[in-house]
PDB file of C-alpha atoms in Angstrom:
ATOM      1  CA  UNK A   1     -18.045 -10.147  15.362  1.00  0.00           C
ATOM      2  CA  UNK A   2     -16.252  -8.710  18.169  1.00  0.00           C
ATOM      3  CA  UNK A   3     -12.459  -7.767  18.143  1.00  0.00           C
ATOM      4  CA  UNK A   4     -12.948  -7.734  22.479  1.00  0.00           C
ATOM      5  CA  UNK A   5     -14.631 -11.392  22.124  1.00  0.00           C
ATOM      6  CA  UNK A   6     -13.231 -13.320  18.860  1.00  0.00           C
ATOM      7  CA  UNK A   7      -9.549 -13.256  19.434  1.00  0.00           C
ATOM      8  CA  UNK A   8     -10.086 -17.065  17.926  1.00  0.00           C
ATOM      9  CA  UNK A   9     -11.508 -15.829  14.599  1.00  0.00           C
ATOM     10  CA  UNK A  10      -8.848 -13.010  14.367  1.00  0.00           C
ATOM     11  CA  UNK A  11      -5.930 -15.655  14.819  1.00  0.00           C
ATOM     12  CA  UNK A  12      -7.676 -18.168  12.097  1.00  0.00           C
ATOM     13  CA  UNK A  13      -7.956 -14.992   9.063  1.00  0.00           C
ATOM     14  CA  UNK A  14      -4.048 -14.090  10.356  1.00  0.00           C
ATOM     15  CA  UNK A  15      -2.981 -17.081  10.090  1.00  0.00           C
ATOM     16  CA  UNK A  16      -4.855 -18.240   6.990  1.00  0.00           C
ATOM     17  CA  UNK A  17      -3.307 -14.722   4.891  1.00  0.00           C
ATOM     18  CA  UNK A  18       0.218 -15.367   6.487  1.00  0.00           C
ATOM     19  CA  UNK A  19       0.568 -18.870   5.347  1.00  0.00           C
ATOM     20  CA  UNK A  20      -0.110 -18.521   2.218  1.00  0.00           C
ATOM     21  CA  UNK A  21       1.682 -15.724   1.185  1.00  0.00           C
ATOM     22  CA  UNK A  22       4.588 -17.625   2.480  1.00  0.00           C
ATOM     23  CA  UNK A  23       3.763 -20.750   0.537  1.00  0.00           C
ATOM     24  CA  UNK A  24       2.581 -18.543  -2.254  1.00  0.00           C
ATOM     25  CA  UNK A  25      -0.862 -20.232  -2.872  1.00  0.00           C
ATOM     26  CA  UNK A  26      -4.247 -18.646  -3.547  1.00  0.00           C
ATOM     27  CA  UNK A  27      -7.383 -18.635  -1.353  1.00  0.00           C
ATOM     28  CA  UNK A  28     -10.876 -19.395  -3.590  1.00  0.00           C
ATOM     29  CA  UNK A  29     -12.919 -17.661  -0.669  1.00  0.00           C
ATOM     30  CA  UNK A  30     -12.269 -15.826   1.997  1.00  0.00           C
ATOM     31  CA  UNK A  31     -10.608 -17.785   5.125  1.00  0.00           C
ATOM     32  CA  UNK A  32     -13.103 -17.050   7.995  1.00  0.00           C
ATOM     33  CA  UNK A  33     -15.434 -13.993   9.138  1.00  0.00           C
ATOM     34  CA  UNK A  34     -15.144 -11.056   7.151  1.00  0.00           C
ATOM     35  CA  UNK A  35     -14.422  -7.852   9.028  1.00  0.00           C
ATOM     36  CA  UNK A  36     -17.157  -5.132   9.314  1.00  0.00           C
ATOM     37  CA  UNK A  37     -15.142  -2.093  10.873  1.00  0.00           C
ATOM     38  CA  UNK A  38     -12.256  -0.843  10.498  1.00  0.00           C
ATOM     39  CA  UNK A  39     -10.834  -2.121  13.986  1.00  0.00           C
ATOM     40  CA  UNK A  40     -11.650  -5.345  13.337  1.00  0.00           C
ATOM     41  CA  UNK A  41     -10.269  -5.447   9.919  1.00  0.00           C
ATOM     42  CA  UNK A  42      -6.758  -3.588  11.598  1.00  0.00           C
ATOM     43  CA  UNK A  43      -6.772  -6.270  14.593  1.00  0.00           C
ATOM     44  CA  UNK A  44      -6.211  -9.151  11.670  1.00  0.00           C
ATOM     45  CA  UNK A  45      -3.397  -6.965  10.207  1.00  0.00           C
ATOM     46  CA  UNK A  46      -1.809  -6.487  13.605  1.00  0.00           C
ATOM     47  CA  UNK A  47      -2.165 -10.264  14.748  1.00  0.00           C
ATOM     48  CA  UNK A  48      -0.553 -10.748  10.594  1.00  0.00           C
ATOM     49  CA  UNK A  49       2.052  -8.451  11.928  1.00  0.00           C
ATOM     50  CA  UNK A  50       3.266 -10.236  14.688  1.00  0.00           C
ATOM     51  CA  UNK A  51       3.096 -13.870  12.503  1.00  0.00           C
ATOM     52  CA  UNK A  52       5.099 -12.659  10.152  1.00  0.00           C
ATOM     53  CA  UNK A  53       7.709 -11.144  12.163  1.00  0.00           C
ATOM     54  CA  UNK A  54       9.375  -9.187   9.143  1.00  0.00           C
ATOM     55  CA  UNK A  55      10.863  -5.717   8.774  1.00  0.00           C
ATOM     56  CA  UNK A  56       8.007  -3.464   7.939  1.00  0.00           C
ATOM     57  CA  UNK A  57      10.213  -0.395   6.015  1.00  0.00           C
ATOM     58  CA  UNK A  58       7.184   1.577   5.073  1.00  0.00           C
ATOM     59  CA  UNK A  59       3.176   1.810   4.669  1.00  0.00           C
ATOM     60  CA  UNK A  60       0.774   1.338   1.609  1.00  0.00           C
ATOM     61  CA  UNK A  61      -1.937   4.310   1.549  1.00  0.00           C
ATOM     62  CA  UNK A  62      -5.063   3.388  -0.291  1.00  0.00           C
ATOM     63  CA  UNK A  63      -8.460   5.123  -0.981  1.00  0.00           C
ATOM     64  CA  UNK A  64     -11.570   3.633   0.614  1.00  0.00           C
ATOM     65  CA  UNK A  65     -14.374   4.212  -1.811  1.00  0.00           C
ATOM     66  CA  UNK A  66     -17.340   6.785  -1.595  1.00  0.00           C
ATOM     67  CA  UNK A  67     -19.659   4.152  -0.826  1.00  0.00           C
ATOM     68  CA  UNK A  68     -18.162   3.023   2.248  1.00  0.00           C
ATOM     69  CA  UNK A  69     -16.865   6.320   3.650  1.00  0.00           C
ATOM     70  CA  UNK A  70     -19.570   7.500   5.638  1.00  0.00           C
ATOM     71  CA  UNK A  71     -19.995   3.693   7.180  1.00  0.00           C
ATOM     72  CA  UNK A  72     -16.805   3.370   7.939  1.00  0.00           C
ATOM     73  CA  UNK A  73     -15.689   6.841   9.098  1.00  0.00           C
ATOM     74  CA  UNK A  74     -12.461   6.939   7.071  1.00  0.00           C
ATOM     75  CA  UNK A  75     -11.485   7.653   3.618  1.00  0.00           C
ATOM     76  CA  UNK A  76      -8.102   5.885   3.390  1.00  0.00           C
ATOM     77  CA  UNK A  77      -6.975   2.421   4.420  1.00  0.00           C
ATOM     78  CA  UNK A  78      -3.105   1.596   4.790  1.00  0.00           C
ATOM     79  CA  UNK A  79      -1.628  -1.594   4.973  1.00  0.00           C
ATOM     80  CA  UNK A  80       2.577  -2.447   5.635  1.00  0.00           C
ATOM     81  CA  UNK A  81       5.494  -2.452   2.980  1.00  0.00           C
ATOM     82  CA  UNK A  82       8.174  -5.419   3.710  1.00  0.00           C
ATOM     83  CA  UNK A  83      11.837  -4.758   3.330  1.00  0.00           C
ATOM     84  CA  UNK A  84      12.221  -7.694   1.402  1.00  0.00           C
ATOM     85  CA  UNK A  85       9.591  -6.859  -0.907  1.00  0.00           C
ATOM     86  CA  UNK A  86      11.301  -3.715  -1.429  1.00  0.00           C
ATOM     87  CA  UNK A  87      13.247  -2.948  -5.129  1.00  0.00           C
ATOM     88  CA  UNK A  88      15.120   0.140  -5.665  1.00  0.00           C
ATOM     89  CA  UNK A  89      14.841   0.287  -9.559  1.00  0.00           C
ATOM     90  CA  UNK A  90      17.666   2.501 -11.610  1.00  0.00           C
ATOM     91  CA  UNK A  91      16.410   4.434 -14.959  1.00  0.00           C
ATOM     92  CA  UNK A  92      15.713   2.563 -17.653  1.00  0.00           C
ATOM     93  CA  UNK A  93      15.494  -1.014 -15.656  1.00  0.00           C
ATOM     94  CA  UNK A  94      12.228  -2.973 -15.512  1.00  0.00           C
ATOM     95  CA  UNK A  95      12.956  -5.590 -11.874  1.00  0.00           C
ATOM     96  CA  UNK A  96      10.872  -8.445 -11.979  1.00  0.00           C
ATOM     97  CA  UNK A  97       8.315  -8.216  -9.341  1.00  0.00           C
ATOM     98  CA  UNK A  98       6.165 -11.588  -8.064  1.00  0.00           C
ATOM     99  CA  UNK A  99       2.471 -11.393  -7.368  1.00  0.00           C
ATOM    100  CA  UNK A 100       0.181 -14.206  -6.136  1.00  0.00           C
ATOM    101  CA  UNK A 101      -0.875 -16.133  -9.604  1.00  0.00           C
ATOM    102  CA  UNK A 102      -3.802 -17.582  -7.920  1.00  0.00           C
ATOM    103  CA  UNK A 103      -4.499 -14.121  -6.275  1.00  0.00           C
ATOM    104  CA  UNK A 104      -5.350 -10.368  -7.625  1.00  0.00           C
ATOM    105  CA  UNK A 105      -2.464  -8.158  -8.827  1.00  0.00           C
ATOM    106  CA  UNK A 106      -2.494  -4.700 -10.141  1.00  0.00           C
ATOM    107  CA  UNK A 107       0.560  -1.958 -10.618  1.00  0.00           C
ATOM    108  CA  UNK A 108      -0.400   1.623  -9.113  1.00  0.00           C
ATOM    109  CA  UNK A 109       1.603   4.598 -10.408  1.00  0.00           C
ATOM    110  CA  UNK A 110       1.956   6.594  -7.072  1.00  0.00           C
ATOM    111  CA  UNK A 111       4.598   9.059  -5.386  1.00  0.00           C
ATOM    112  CA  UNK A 112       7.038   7.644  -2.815  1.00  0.00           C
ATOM    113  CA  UNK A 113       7.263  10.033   0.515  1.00  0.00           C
ATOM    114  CA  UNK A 114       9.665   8.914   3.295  1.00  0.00           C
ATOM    115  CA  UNK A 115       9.322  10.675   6.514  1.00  0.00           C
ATOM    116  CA  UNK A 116      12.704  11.083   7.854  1.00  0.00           C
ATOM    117  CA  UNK A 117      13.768   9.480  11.044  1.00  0.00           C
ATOM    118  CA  UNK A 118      13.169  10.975  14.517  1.00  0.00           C
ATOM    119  CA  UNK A 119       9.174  11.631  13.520  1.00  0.00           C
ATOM    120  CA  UNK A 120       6.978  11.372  16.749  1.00  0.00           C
ATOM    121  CA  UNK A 121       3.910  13.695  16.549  1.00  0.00           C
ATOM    122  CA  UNK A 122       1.696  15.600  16.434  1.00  0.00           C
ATOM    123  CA  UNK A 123       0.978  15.603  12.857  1.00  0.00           C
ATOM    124  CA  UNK A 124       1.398  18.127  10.516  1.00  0.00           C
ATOM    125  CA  UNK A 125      -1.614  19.987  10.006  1.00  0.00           C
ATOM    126  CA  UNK A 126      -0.771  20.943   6.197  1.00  0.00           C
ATOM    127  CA  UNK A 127       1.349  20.223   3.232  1.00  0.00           C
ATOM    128  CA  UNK A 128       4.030  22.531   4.391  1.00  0.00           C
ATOM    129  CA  UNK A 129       4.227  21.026   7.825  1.00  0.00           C
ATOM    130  CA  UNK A 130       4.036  17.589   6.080  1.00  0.00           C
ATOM    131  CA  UNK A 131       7.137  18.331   3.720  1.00  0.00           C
ATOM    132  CA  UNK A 132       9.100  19.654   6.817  1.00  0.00           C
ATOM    133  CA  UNK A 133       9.176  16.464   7.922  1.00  0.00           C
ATOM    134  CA  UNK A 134       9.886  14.384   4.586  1.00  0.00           C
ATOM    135  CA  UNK A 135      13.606  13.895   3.819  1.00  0.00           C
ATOM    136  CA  UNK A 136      13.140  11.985   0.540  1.00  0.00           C
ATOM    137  CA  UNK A 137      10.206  11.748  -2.428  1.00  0.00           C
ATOM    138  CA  UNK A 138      10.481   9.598  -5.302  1.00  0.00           C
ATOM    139  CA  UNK A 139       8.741   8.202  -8.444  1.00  0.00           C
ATOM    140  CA  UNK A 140       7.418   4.464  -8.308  1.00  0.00           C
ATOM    141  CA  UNK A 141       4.881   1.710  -8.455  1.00  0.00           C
ATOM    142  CA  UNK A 142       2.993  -0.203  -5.930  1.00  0.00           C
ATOM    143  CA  UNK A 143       2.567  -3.802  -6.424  1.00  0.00           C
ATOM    144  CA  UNK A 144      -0.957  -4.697  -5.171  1.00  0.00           C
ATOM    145  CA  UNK A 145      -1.116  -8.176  -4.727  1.00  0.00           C
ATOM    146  CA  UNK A 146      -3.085 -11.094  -2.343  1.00  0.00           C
ATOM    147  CA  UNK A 147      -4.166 -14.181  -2.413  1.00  0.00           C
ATOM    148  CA  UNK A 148      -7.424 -13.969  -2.263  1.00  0.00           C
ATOM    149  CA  UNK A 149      -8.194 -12.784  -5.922  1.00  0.00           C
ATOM    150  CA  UNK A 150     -11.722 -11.282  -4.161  1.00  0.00           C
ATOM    151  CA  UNK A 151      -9.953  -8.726  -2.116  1.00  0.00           C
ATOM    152  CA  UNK A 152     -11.089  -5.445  -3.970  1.00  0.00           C
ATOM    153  CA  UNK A 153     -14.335  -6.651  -4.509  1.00  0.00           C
ATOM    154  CA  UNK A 154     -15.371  -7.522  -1.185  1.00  0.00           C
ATOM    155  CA  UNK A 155     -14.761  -3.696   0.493  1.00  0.00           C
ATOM    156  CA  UNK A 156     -11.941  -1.840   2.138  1.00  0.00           C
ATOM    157  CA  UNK A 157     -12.226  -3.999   5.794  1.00  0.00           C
ATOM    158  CA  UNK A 158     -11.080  -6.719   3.852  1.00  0.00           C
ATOM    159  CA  UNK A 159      -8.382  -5.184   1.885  1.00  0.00           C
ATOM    160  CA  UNK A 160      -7.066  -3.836   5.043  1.00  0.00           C
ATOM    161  CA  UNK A 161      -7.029  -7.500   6.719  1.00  0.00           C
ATOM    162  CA  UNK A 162      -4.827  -8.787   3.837  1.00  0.00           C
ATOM    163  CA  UNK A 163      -1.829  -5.693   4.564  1.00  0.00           C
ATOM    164  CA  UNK A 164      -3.922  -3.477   2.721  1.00  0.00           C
ATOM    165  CA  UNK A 165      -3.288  -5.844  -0.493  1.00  0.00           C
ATOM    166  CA  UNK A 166       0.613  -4.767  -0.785  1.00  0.00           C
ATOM    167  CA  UNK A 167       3.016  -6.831  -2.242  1.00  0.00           C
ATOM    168  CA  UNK A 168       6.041  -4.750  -2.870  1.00  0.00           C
ATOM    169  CA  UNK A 169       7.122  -1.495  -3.925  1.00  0.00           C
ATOM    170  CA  UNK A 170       9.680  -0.117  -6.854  1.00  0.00           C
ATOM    171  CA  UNK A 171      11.320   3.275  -5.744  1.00  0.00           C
ATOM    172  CA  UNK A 172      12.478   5.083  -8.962  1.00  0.00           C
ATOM    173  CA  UNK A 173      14.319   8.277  -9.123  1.00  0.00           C
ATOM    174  CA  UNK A 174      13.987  11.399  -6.742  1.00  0.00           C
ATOM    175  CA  UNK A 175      11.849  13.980  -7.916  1.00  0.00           C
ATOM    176  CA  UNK A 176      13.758  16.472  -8.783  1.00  0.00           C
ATOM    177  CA  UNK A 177      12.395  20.076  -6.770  1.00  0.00           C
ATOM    178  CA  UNK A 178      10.218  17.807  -4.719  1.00  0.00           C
ATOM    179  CA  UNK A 179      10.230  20.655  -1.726  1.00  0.00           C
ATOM    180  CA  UNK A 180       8.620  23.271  -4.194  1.00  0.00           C
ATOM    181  CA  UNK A 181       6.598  20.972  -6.773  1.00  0.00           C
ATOM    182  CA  UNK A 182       3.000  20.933  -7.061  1.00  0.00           C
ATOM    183  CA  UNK A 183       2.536  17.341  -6.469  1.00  0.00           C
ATOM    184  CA  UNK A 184      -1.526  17.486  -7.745  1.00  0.00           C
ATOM    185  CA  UNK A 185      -0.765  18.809 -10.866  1.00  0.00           C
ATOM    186  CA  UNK A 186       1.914  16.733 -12.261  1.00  0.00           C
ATOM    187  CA  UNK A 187       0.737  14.395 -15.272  1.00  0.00           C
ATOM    188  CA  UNK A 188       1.083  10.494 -15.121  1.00  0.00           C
ATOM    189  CA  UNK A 189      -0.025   7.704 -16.924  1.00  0.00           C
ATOM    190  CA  UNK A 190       0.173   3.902 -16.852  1.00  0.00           C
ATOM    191  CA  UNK A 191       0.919   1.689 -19.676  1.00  0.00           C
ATOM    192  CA  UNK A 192       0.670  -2.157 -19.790  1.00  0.00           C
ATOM    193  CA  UNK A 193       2.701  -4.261 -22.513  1.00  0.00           C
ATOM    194  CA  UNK A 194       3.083  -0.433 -24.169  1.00  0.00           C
ATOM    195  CA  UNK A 195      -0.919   0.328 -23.567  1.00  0.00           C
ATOM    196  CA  UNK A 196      -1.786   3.123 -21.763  1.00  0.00           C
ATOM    197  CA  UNK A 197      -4.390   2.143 -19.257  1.00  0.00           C
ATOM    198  CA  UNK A 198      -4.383   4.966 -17.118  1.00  0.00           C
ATOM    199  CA  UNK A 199      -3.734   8.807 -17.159  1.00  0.00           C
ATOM    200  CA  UNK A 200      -4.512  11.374 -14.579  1.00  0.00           C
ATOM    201  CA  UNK A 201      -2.951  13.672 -12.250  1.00  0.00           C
ATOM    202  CA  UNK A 202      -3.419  13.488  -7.975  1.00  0.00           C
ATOM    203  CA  UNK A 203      -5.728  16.552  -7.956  1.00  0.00           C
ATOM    204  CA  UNK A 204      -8.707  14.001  -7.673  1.00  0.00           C
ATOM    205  CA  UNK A 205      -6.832  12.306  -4.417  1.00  0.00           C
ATOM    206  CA  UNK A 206      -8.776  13.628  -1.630  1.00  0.00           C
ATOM    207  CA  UNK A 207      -6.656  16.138   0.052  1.00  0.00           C
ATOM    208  CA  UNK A 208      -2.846  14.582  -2.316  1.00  0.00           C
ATOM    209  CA  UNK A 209      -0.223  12.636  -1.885  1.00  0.00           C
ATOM    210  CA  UNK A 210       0.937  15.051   1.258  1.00  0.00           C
ATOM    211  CA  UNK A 211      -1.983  14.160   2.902  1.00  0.00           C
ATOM    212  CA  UNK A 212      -1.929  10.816   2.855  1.00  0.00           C
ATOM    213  CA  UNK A 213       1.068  10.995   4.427  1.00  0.00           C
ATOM    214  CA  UNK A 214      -0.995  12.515   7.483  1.00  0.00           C
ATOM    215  CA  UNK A 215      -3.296   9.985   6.794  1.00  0.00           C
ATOM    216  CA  UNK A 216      -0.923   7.511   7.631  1.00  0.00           C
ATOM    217  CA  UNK A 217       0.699   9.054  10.459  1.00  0.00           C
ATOM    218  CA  UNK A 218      -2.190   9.175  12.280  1.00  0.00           C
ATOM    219  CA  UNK A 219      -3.194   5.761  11.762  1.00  0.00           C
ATOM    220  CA  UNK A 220       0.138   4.628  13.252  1.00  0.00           C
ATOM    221  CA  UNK A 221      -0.313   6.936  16.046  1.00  0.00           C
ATOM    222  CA  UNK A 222      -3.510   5.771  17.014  1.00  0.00           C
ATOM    223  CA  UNK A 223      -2.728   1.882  16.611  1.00  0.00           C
ATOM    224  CA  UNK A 224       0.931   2.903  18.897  1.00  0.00           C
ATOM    225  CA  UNK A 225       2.812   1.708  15.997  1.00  0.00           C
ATOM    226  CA  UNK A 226       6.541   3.334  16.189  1.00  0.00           C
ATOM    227  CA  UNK A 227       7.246   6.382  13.827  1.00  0.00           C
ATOM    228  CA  UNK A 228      10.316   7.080  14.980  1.00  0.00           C
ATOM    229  CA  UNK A 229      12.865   5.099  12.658  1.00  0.00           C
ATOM    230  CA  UNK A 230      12.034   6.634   8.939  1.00  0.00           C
ATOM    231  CA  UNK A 231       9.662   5.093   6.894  1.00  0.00           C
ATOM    232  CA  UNK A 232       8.515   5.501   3.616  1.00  0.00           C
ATOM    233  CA  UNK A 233       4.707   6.077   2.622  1.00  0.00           C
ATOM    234  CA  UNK A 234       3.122   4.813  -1.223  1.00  0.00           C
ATOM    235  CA  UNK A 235       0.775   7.671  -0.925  1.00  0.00           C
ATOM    236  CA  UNK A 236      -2.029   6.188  -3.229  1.00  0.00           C
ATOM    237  CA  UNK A 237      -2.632   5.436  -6.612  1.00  0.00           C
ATOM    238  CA  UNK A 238      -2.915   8.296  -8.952  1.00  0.00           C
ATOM    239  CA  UNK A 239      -4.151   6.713 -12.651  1.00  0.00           C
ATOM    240  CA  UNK A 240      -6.045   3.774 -10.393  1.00  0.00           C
ATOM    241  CA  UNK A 241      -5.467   0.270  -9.464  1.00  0.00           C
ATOM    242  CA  UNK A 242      -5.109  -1.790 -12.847  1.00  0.00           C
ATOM    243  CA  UNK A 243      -5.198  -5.320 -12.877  1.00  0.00           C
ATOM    244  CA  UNK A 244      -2.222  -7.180 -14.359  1.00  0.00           C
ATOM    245  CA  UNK A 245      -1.088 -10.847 -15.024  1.00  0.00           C
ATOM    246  CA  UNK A 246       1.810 -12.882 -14.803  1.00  0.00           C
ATOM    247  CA  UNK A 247       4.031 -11.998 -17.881  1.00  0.00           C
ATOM    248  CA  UNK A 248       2.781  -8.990 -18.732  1.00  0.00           C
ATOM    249  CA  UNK A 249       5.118  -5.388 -17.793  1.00  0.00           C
ATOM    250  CA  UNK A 250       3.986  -2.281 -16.604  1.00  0.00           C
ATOM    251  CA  UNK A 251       5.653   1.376 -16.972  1.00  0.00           C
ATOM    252  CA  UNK A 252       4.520   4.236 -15.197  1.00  0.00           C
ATOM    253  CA  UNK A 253       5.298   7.590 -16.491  1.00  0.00           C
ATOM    254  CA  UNK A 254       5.910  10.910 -13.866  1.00  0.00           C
ATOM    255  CA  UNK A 255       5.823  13.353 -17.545  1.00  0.00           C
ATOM    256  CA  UNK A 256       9.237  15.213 -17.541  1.00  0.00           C
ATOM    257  CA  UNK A 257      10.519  13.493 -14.018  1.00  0.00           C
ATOM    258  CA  UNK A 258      11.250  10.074 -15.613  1.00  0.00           C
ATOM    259  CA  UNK A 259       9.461   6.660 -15.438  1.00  0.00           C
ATOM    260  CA  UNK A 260       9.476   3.182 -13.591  1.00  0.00           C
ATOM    261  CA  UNK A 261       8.814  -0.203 -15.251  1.00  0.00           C
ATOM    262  CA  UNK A 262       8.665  -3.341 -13.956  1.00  0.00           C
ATOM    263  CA  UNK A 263       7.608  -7.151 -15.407  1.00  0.00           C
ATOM    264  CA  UNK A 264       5.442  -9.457 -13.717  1.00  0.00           C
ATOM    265  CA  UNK A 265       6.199 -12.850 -12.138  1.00  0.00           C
ATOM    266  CA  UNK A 266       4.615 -15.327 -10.227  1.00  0.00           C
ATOM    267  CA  UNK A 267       5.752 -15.431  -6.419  1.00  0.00           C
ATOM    268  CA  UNK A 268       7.540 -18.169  -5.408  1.00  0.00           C
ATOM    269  CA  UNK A 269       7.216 -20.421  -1.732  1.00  0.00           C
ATOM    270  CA  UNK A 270       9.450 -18.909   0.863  1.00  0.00           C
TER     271      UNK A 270
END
């Protein structure tokens, strides 16, 4: 597959993703040619882009895996963050967030950066220069959610041709020190229906949270995707991606710096 020859084939996947996220419907297989690069995998998110024609307030950072690294000369994938899909959660609340029934869904426990308005290059070169250019960083949860259930399975290209998987984001309380915290050290943990599924800290995230916020700024760079307006950046799941189901609620816990919780619905036709 060419991205230069099979403008057709790019539309059709689009298309296919777009529609039924709106109508809130799963896909049993895949809805046409499966990417094999990353710039064919970002040319379906870009044509999804322009279908949906909603306010994108932020990106989804995600980690490709080992295997596929070296093939596909990149260790992280991103993937946009809707306005509407959007909660800002106070302590001690637990929103309802809607995932595709007939699709995958799985909470990530993950710091919230926001790179403050007026951002237009070069990129920082290193966690100092990053935070220089962050005005806000928060605790919260990703909602990873499509509706093709096999979107994890079948490799990063595809993930990335679905908006990286994202379906909404909950943006807890700021971290308190933020500027002068070491972000790799901190200890979470993720608990489903009071289970903990998940502990860890973000020393294991390649180069930590700060640098996939270079991560993504580069990748919106080199696509000529605007920086300029603010934008906030899920920077990747700490405790991993764990699956979850319609009725069940998730909490993920920053130690000392509070928690977010959420419970799961199904997402209805828009």
């Amino acid at each position: 597959m060419s991205v230069e020859i099979d403008r057709l084939e790019i539309d059709k996947v689009a298309s296919a993703f777009v529609q039924a996220r709106r109508d809130a419907t799963g896909l049993a297989t895949y809805p046409g040619t499966k990417p094999q690069d990353m710039a064919e995998a970002y040319a379906i998110q870009n044509r999804a882009l322009a279908l949906e024609d909603r306010t994108v307030v932020g990106w989804k950072v995600g980690r490709v895996p080992p295997p596929h690294v070296e093939r596909l000369g990149t260790d992280r994938l991103a993937g946009p963050i809707f306005a509407d899909t959007v909660i800002w959660a106070a302590p001690g609340a637990a929103p309802e967030m809607p995932v595709f029934a007939e699709g995958f869904a799985a909470v990530e426990a993950e710091f919230m950066a926001h790179v403050a308005p007026g951002f237009t290059g070069a990129v920082p070169a290193d966690d100092a220069g990053t935070l220089a250019i962050l005005d806000d960083l928060r605790i919260g949860i990703e909602i990873a959610s499509s509706p093709y259930p096999g979107i994890n399975e079948d490799g990063p290209t595809v993930t990335v041709s679905d908006f990286g998987n994202n379906h909404g984001l909950i943006l807890g309380a700021v971290l308190e020190g933020w500027r002068t915290l070491d972000l790799r050290s901190l200890p979470l943990s993720t608990a489903i229906n009071g289970e903990i599924v998940g502990e860890a800290t973000a020393a294991a995230m390649l180069d930590g949270p700060l640098g996939a916020v270079r991560f993504l700024l580069a990748n919106l760079i080199e696509r000529g995707i605007d920086t300029s307006k603010g934008l906030w950046v899920s920077t990747g799941a700490v405790t991993g991606v764990h699956a979850i189901a319609v009725g069940q609620s998730a909490t993920a816990s920053f130690g000392p710096y509070g928690q977010v919780s959420c419970r799961i619905v199904a997402a209805k036709a828009r």
